[in-house]
Coordinates of C-alpha atoms in Angstrom, one line a residue:
X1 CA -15.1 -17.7 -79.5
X2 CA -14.1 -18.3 -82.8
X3 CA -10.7 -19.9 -83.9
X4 CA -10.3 -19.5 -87.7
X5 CA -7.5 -22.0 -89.4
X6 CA -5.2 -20.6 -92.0
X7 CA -3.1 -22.8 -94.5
X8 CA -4.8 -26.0 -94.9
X9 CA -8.3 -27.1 -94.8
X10 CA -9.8 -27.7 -91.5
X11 CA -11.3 -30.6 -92.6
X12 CA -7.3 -32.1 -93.0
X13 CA -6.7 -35.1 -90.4
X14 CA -6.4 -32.6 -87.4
X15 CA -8.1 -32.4 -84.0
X16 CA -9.4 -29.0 -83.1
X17 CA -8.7 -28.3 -79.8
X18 CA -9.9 -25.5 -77.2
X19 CA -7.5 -25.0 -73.9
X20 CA -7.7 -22.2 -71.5
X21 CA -5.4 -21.1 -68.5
X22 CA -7.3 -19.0 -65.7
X23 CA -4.9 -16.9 -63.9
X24 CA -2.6 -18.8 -61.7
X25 CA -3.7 -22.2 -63.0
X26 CA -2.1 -24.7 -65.3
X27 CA -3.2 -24.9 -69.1
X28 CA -6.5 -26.8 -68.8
X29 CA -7.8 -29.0 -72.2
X30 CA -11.3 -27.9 -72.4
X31 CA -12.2 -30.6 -75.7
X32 CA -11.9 -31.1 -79.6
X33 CA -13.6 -31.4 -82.8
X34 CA -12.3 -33.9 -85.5
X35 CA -11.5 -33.3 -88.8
X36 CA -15.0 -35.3 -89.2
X37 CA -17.1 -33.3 -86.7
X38 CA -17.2 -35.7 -84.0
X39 CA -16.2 -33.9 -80.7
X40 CA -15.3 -34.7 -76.8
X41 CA -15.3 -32.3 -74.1
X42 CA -13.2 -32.8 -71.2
X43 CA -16.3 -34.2 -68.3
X44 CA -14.0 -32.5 -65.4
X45 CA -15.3 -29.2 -66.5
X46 CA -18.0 -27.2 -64.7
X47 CA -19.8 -25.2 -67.1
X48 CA -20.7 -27.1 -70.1
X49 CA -19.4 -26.0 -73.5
X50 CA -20.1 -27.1 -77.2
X51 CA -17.3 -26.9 -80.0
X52 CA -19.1 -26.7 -83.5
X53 CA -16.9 -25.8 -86.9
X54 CA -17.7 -23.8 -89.9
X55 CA -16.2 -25.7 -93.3
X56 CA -17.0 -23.3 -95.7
X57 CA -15.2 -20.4 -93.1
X58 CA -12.6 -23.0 -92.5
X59 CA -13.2 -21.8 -88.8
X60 CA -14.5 -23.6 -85.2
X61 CA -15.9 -21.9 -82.6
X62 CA -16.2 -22.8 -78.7
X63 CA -19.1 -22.0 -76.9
X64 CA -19.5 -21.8 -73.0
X65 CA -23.0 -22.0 -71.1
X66 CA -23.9 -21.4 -67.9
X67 CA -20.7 -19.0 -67.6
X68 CA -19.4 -17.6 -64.1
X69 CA -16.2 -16.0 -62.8
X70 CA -14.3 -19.6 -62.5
X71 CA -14.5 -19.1 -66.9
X72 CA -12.3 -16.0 -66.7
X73 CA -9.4 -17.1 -68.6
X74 CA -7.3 -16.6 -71.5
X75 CA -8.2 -19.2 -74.2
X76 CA -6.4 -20.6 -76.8
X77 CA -7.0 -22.6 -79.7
X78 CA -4.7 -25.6 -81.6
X79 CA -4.4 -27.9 -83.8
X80 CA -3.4 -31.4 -83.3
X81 CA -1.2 -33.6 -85.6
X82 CA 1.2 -36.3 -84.7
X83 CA 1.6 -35.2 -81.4
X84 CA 2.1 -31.8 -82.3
X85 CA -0.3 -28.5 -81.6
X86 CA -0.3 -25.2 -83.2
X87 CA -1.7 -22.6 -81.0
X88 CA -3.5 -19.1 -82.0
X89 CA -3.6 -16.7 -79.1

């Protein structure tokens, strides 16, 4: 999946985030990517994922191995500032 950031550079003092809410579940924070490149993915999860970025695109991307039917979701991405996040559906 790709997530691509509009209006300042994504390599601004933001954290990157991928969420996802399967049907008839609570939003679940899947991991980020720093405005430096250094990520963290959420260890509860059962497939594993990687979140890489793009500079030059100004875009990041999530991508999930090992899928099954537990990943059917709707995914969203954000970005995090002062507590803040700014979601793209």
């Amino acid at each position: 999946l790709t997530c691509s950031i509009t209006g300042f550079p994504i390599t601004s003092g933001y954290y990157w985030i991928w969420i996802r809410q399967s049907p008839g579940k609570p939003l679940e924070w899947m991991g980020y990517i720093t405005h430096s490149g250094e990520t963290f993915y959420n260890p509860s999860l059962q497939s594993p994922i990687s979140i890489t970025r793009e500079t030059s695109k100004n875009q990041f991307f999530l991508q999930l191995n090992s899928v099954t039917t537990e990943d059917t979701a709707m995914y969203y991405c954000a970005g995090d500032s002062d507590g803040y996040w700014y979601f793209d559906v």
